[in-house]
Tab-separated table of C-alpha atoms in Angstrom:
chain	number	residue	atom	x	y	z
A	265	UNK	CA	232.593	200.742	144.648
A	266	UNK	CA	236.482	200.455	145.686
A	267	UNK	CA	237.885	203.309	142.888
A	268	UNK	CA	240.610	201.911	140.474
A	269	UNK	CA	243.460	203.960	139.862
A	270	UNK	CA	243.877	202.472	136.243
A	271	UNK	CA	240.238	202.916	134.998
A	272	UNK	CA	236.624	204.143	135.730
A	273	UNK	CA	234.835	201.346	137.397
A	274	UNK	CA	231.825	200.108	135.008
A	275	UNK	CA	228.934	199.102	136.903
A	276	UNK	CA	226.188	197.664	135.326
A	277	UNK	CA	224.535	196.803	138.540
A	278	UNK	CA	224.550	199.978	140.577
A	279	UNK	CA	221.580	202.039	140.467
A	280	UNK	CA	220.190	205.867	139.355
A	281	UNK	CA	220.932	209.947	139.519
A	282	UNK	CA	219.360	213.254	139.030
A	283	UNK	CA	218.819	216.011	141.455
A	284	UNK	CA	216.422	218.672	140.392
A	285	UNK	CA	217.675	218.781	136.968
A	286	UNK	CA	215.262	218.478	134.501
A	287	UNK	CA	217.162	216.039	132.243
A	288	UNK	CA	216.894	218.363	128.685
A	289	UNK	CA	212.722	218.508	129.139
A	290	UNK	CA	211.370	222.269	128.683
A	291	UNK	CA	209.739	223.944	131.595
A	292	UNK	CA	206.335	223.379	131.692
A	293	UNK	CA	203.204	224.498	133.533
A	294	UNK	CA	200.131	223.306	134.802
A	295	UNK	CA	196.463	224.550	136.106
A	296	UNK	CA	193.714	223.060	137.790
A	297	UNK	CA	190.870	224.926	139.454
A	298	UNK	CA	191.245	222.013	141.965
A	299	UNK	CA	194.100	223.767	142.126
A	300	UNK	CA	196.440	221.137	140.520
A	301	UNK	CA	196.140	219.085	137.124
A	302	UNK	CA	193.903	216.467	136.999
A	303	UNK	CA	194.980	213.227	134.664
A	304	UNK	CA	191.291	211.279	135.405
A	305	UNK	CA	192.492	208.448	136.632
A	306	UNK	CA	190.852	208.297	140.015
A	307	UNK	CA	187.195	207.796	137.240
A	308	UNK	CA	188.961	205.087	135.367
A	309	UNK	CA	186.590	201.970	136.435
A	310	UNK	CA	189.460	199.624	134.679
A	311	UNK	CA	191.903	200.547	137.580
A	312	UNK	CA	189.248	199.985	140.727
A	313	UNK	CA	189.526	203.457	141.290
A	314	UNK	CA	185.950	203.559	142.795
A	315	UNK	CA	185.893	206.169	145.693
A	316	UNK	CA	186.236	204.796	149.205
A	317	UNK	CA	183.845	206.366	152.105
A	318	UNK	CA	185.701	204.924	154.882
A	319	UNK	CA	188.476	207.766	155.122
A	320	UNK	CA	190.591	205.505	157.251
A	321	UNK	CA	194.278	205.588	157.660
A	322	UNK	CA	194.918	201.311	156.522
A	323	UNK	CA	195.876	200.514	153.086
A	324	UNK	CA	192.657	199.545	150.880
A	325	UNK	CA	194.779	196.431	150.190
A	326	UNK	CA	194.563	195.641	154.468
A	327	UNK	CA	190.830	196.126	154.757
A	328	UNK	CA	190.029	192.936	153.392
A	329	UNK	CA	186.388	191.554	152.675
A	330	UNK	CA	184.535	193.900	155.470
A	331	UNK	CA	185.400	197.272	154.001
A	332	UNK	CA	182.724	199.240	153.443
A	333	UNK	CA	181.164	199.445	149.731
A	334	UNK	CA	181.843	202.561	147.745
A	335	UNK	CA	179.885	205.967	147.995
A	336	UNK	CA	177.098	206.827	145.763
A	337	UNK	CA	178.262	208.465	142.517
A	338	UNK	CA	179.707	211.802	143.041
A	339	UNK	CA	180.900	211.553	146.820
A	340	UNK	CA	184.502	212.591	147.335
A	341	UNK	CA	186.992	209.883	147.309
A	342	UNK	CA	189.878	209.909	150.445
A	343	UNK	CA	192.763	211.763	148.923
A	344	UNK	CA	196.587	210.749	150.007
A	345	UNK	CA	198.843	213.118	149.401
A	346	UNK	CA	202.824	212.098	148.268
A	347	UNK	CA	205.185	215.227	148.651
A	348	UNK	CA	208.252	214.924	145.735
A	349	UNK	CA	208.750	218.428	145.091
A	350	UNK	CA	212.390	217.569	143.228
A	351	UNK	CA	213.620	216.973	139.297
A	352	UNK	CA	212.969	214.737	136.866
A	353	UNK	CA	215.453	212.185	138.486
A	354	UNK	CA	213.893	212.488	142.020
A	355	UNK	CA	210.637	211.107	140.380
A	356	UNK	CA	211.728	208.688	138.012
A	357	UNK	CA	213.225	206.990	141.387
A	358	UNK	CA	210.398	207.443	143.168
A	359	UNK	CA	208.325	205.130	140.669
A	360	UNK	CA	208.397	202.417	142.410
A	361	UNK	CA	207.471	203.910	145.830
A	362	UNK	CA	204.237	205.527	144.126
A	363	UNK	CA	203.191	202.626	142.070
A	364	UNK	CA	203.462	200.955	145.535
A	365	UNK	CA	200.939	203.343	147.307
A	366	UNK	CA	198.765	203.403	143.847
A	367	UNK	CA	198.361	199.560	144.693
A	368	UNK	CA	198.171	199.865	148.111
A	369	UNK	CA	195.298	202.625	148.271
A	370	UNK	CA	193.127	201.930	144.780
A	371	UNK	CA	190.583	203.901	146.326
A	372	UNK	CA	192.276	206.708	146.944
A	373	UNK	CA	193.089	209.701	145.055
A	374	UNK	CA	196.556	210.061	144.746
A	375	UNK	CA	198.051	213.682	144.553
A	376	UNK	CA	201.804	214.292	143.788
A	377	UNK	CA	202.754	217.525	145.040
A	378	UNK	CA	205.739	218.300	142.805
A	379	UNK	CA	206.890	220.510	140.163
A	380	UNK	CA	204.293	221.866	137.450
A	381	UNK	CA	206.971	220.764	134.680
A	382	UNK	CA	206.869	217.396	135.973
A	383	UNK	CA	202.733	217.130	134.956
A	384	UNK	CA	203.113	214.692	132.153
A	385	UNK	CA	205.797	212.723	133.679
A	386	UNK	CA	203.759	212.042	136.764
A	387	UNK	CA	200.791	211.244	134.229
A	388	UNK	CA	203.046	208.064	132.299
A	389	UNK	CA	203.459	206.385	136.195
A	390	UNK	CA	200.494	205.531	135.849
A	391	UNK	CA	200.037	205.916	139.302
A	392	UNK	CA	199.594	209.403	139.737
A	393	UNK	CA	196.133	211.211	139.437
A	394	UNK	CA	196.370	214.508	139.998
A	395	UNK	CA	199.314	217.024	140.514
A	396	UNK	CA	199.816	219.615	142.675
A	397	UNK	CA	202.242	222.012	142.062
A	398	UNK	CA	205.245	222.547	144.290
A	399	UNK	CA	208.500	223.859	144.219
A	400	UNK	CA	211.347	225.420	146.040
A	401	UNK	CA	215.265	226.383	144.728
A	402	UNK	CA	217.516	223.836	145.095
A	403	UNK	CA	216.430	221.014	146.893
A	404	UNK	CA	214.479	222.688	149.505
A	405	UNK	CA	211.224	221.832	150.885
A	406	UNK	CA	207.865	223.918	149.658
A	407	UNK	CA	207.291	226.700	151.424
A	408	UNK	CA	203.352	225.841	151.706
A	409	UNK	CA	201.052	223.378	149.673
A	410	UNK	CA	197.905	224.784	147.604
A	411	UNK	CA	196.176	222.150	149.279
A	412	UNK	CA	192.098	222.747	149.590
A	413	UNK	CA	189.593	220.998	151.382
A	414	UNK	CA	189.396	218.341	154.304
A	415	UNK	CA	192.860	216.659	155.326
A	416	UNK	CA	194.733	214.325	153.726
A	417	UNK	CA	193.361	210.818	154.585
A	418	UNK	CA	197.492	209.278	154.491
A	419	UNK	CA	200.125	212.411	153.552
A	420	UNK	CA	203.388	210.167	152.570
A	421	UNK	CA	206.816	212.605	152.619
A	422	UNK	CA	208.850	211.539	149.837
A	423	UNK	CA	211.032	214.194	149.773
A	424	UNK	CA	213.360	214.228	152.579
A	425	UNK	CA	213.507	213.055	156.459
A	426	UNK	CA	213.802	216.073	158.349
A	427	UNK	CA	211.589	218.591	160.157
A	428	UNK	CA	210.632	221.230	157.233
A	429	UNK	CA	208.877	218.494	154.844
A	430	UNK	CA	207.563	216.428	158.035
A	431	UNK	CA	206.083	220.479	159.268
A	432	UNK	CA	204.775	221.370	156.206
A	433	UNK	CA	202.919	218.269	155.939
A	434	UNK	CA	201.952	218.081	159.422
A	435	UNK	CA	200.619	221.182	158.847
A	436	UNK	CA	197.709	220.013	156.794
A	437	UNK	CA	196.245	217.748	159.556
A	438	UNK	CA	196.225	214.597	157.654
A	439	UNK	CA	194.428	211.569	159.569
A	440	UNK	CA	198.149	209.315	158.895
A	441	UNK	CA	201.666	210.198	158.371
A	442	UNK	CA	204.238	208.126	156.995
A	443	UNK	CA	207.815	209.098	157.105
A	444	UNK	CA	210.729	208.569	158.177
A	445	UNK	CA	211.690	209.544	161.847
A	446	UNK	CA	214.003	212.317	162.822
A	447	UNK	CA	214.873	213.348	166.511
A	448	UNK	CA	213.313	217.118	165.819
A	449	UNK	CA	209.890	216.003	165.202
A	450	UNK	CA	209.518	212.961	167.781
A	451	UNK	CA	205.676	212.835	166.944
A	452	UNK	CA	206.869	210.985	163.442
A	453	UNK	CA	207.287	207.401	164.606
A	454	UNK	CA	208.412	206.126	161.400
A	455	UNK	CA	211.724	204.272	160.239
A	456	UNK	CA	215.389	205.896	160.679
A	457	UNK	CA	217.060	207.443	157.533
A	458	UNK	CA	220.143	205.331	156.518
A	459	UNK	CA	222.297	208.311	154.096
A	460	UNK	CA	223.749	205.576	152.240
A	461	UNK	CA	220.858	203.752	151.136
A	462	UNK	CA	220.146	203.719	147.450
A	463	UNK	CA	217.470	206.393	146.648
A	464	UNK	CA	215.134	203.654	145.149
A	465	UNK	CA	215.748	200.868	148.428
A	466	UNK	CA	215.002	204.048	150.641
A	467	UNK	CA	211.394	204.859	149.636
A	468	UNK	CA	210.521	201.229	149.363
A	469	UNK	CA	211.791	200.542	152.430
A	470	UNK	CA	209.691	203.167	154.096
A	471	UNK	CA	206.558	201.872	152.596
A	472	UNK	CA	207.328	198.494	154.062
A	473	UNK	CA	207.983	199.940	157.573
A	474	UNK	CA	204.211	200.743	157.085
A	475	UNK	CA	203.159	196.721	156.326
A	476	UNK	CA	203.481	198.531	152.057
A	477	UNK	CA	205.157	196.256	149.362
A	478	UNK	CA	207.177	197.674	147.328
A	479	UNK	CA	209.764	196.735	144.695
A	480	UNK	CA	212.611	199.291	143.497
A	481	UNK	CA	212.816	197.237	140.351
A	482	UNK	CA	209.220	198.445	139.408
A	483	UNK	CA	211.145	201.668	137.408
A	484	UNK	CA	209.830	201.057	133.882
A	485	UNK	CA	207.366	203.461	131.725
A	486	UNK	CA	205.326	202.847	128.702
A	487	UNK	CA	206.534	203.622	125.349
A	488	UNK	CA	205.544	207.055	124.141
A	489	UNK	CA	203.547	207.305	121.446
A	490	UNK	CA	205.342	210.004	120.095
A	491	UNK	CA	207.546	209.050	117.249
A	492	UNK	CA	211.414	209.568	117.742
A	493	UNK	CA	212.697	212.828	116.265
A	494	UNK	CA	216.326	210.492	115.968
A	495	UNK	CA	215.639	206.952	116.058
A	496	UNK	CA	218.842	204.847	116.627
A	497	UNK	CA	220.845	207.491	117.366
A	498	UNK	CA	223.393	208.057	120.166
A	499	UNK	CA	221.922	210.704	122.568
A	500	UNK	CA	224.732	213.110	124.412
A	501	UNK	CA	223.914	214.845	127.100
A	502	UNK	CA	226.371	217.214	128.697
A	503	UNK	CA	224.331	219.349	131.455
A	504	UNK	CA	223.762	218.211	135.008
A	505	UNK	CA	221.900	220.007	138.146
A	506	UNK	CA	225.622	221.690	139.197
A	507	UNK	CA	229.005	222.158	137.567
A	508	UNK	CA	230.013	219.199	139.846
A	509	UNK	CA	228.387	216.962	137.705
A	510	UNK	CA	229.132	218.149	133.984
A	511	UNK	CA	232.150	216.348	132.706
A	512	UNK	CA	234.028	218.735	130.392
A	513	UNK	CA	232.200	219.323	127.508
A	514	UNK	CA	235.544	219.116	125.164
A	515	UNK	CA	235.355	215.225	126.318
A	516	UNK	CA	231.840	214.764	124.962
A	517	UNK	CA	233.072	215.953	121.833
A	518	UNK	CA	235.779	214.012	121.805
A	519	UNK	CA	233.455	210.982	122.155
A	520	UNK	CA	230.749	212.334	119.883
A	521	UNK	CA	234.042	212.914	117.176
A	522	UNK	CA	234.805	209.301	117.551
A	523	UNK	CA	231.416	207.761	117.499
A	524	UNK	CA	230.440	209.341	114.520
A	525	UNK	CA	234.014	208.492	112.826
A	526	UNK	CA	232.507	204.623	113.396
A	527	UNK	CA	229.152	205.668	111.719
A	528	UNK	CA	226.931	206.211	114.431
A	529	UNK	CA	224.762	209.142	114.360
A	530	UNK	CA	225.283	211.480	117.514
A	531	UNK	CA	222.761	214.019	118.843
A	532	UNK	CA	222.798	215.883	121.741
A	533	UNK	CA	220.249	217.544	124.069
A	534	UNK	CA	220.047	220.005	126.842
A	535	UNK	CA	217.941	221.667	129.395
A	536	UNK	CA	216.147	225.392	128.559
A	537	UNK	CA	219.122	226.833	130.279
A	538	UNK	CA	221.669	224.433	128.665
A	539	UNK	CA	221.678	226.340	125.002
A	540	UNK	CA	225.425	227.857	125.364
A	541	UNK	CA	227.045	224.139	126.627
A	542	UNK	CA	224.724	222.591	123.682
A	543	UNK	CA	225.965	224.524	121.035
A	544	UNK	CA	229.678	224.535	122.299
A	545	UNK	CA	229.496	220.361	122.164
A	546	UNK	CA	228.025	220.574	118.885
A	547	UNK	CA	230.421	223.089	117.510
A	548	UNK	CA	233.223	221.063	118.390
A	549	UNK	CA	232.060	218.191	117.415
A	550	UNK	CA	230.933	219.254	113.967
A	551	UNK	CA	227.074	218.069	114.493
A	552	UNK	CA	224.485	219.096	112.001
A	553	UNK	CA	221.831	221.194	113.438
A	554	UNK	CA	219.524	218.850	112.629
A	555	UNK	CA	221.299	216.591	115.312
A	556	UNK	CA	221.184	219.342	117.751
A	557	UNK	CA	218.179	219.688	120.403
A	558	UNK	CA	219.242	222.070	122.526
A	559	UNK	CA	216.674	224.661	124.430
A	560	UNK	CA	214.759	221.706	126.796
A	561	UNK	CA	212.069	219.618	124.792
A	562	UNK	CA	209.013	218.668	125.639
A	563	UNK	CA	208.747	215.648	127.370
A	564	UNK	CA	206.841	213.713	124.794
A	565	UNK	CA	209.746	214.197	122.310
A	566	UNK	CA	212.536	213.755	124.918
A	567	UNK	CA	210.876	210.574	125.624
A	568	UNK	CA	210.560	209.159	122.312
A	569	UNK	CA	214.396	210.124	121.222
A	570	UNK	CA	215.245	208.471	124.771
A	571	UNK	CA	212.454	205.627	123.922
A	572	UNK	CA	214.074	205.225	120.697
A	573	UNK	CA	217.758	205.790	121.230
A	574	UNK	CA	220.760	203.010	120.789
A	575	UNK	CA	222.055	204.955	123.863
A	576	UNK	CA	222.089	208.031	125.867
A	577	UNK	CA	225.615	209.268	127.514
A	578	UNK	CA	225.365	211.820	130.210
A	579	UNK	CA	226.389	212.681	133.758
A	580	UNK	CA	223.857	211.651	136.859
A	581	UNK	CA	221.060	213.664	135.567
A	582	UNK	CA	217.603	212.957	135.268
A	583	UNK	CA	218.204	211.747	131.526
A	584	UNK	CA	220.393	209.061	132.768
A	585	UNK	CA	216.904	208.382	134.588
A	586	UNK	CA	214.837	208.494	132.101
A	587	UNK	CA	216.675	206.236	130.306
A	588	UNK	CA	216.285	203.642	132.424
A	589	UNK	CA	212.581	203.631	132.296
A	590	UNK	CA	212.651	202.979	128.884
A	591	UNK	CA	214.786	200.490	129.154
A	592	UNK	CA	217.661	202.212	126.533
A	593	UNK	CA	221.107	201.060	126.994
A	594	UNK	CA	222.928	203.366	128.958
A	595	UNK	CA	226.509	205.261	130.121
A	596	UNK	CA	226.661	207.388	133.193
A	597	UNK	CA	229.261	208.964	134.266
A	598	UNK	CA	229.532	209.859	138.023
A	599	UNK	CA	231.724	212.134	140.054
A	600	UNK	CA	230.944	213.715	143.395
A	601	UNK	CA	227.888	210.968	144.321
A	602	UNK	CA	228.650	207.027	144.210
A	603	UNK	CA	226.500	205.357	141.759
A	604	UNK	CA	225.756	202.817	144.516
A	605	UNK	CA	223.196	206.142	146.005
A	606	UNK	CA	221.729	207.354	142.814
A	607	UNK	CA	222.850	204.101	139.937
A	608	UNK	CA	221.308	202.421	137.271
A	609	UNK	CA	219.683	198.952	138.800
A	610	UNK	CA	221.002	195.724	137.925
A	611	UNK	CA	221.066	195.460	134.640
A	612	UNK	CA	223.882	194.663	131.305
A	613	UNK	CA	222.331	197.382	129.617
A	614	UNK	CA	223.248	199.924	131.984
A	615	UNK	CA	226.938	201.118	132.736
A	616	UNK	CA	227.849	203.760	135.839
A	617	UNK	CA	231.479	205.011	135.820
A	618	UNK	CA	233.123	205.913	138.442
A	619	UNK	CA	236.534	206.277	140.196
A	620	UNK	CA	235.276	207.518	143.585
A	621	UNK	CA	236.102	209.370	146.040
A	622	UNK	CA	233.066	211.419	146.641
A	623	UNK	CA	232.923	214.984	146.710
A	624	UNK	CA	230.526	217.683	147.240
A	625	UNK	CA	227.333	217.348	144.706
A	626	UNK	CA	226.715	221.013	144.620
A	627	UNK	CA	230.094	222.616	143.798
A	628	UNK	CA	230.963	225.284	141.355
A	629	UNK	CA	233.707	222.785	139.253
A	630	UNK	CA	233.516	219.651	138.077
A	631	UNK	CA	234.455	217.344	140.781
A	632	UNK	CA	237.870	215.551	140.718
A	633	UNK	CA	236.403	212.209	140.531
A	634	UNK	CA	234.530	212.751	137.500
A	635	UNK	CA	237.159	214.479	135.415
A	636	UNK	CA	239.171	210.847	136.168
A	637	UNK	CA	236.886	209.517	133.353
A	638	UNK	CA	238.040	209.317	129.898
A	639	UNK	CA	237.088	209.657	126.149
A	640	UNK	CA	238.548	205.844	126.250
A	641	UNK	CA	236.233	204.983	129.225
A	642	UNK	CA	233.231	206.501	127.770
A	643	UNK	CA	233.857	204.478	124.203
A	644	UNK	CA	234.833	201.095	126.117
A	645	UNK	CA	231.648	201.017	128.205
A	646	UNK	CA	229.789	201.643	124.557
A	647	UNK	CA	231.080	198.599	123.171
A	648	UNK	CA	230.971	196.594	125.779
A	649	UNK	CA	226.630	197.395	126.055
A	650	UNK	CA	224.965	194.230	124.813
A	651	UNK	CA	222.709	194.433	121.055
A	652	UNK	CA	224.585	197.407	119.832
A	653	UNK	CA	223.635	198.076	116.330
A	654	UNK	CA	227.143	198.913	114.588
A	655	UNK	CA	226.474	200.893	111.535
């Protein structure tokens, strides 16, 4: 990631953003007198999700041919407990980490503690099968977790590596920990925390400090069944978790102008909060308001125009994410984080831009490094995506 001074450098092998913003999907909620939301998987016979009585701390996957046979029908299964109380991005690059543990403990019912919004997101992992709902400004850690009942059989922290997730977890009792170590809470004898490490390679790599494969490839979701409100269109997204990260909106224009010059159709999206820089983009670029989705949508429908898109432009957001999992071609455009932290994986369809150096990911103006990138970046990396349908 050695910046250019002549021109963004295009990776199509660096891998994926988003922190705590939800990527254009509208707030959402969720109930459970559990308390939590339920998605039924841990009854789905299909998956071997019969309930295990042992509540040991092993993976189901190490007990091998002595384990004890399941309950009789109604006893509770052991519960493991995976704390990701972050955005849209934070999950989608946590996939592979939970699909992981979903193999690892069949038995087991496995409850996301994360964002309400995040429900039906959690749901199309299909690893997930309940969520709890958590959340804190920022990227903080939870306050507390609604948890009820015994102790987590296995709590796993996903969400950071230093005391306050490792304490509030602690603070359920759960029978196993696994996390990564930090010199304030000596009793977590887990892996160190390497900054640098992709956000993907870092969860994976935990699991496997723990004897748990796991492979940061494993990112892609099913298609939705919802039916594209834009098929084939090029999706613009301008909004990002912090100023930092929003490239100047006249710029998305600019490329938005161009695209549609060559007979592409352009939409653009944006988070419940997003409505003023949606409608300034649009504006300027002269979109229809038919091609304007602005006010966060649900997730089925921001899934399906995603699902369905030619390709979605946007800053290191959880779109850019989402993306990804659907396997749509792909331009991000980074500024203040390295896509080598929080890229797109390896992959011709996906393109990260980026000059470097990196900056602070939470500032009040768009970083330096991202206002490097050009209009003529942005419309190079589009042509050079492979199986783009030219109008």
């Amino acid at each position: 990631m050695t910046p250019d001074t002549s021109r963004a450098t295009a990776v199509g092998t660096a891998p994926d953003t988003a922190r705590g913003a939800a990527g254009g999907m509208a707030p959402g909620t969720a109930s459970d007198s559990a308390p939590g939301t339920a998605f039924g998987a841990a009854s789905d016979p299909a998956r071997g999700m019969a309930p295990d009585p042992a509540r040991g701390t092993a993976p189901d996957s190490a007990r091998g041919p002595g384990a004890a046979p399941g309950p009789a029908p109604g006893a509770t299964p052991p519960r493991l407990l995976v704390l990701r109380a972050l955005g849209l991005g934070d999950l989608l690059a946590g996939v592979p980490a939970l699909r992981a543990l979903r193999r690892a403990y069949p038995r087991h019912e496995l409850v996301l503690a994360a964002p309400a919004g995040l429900e039906p997101v959690a749901a199309a992992t299909g690893a997930v099968d309940r969520l709890l709902p958590a959340a804190a400004p920022g990227r903080a850690v939870p306050r507390s977790l609604d948890w009820s009942g015994p102790p987590p059989d296995v709590a796993v922290d996903l969400h950071g590596n230093g005391p306050p997730s490792h304490r509030l977890l602690m603070a359920l009792r759960p029978l196993r920990l696994l996390a990564f170590a930090h010199p304030d809470t000596p009793e977590v004898d887990g892996p160190p925390w390497y900054p640098e490490e992709h956000e993907r390679d870092r969860w994976c790599r935990l699991l496997g400090a723990y004897g748990i494969d796991a492979d940061p490839g494993d990112v892609h979701l099913p298609r939705p069944d919802t039916v594209s409100p834009a098929p084939g269109a090029v999706v613009l997204h301008p909004g990002a978790g912090s100023p930092a990260r929003c490239w100047p909106v006249e710029r998305y224009a600019a490329v938005a102008t161009e695209l549609r010059a060559r007979g592409f159709r352009v939409v653009v999206t944006g988070g419940a909060d997003e409505g003023d820089l949606v409608a300034r983009l649009a504006k300027r670029a002269g979109l229809p308001d038919t091609d304007v989705f602005g006010g966060g949508l649900p997730y089925g429908r921001l899934a399906a125009l995603v699902a369905g898109a030619q390709v979605v432009i946007s800053g290191d957001t959880g779109i850019a994410h989402l993306a990804v999992a659907h396997a749509t071609r792909s331009v991000t455009l980074f500024g203040p984080v390295a896509p080598s932290r929080w890229g797109p994986p390896p992959d011709p369809r996906h393109r990260a831009l980026w000059y470097g150096p990196e900056g602070d990911p939470h500032g009040s103006r768009t970083d330096p490094a991202l206002l490097r990138i050009t209009p003529a970046d942005v419309l190079d990396a589009v042509a050079a995506l492979p199986g783009i349908r030219h109008p």
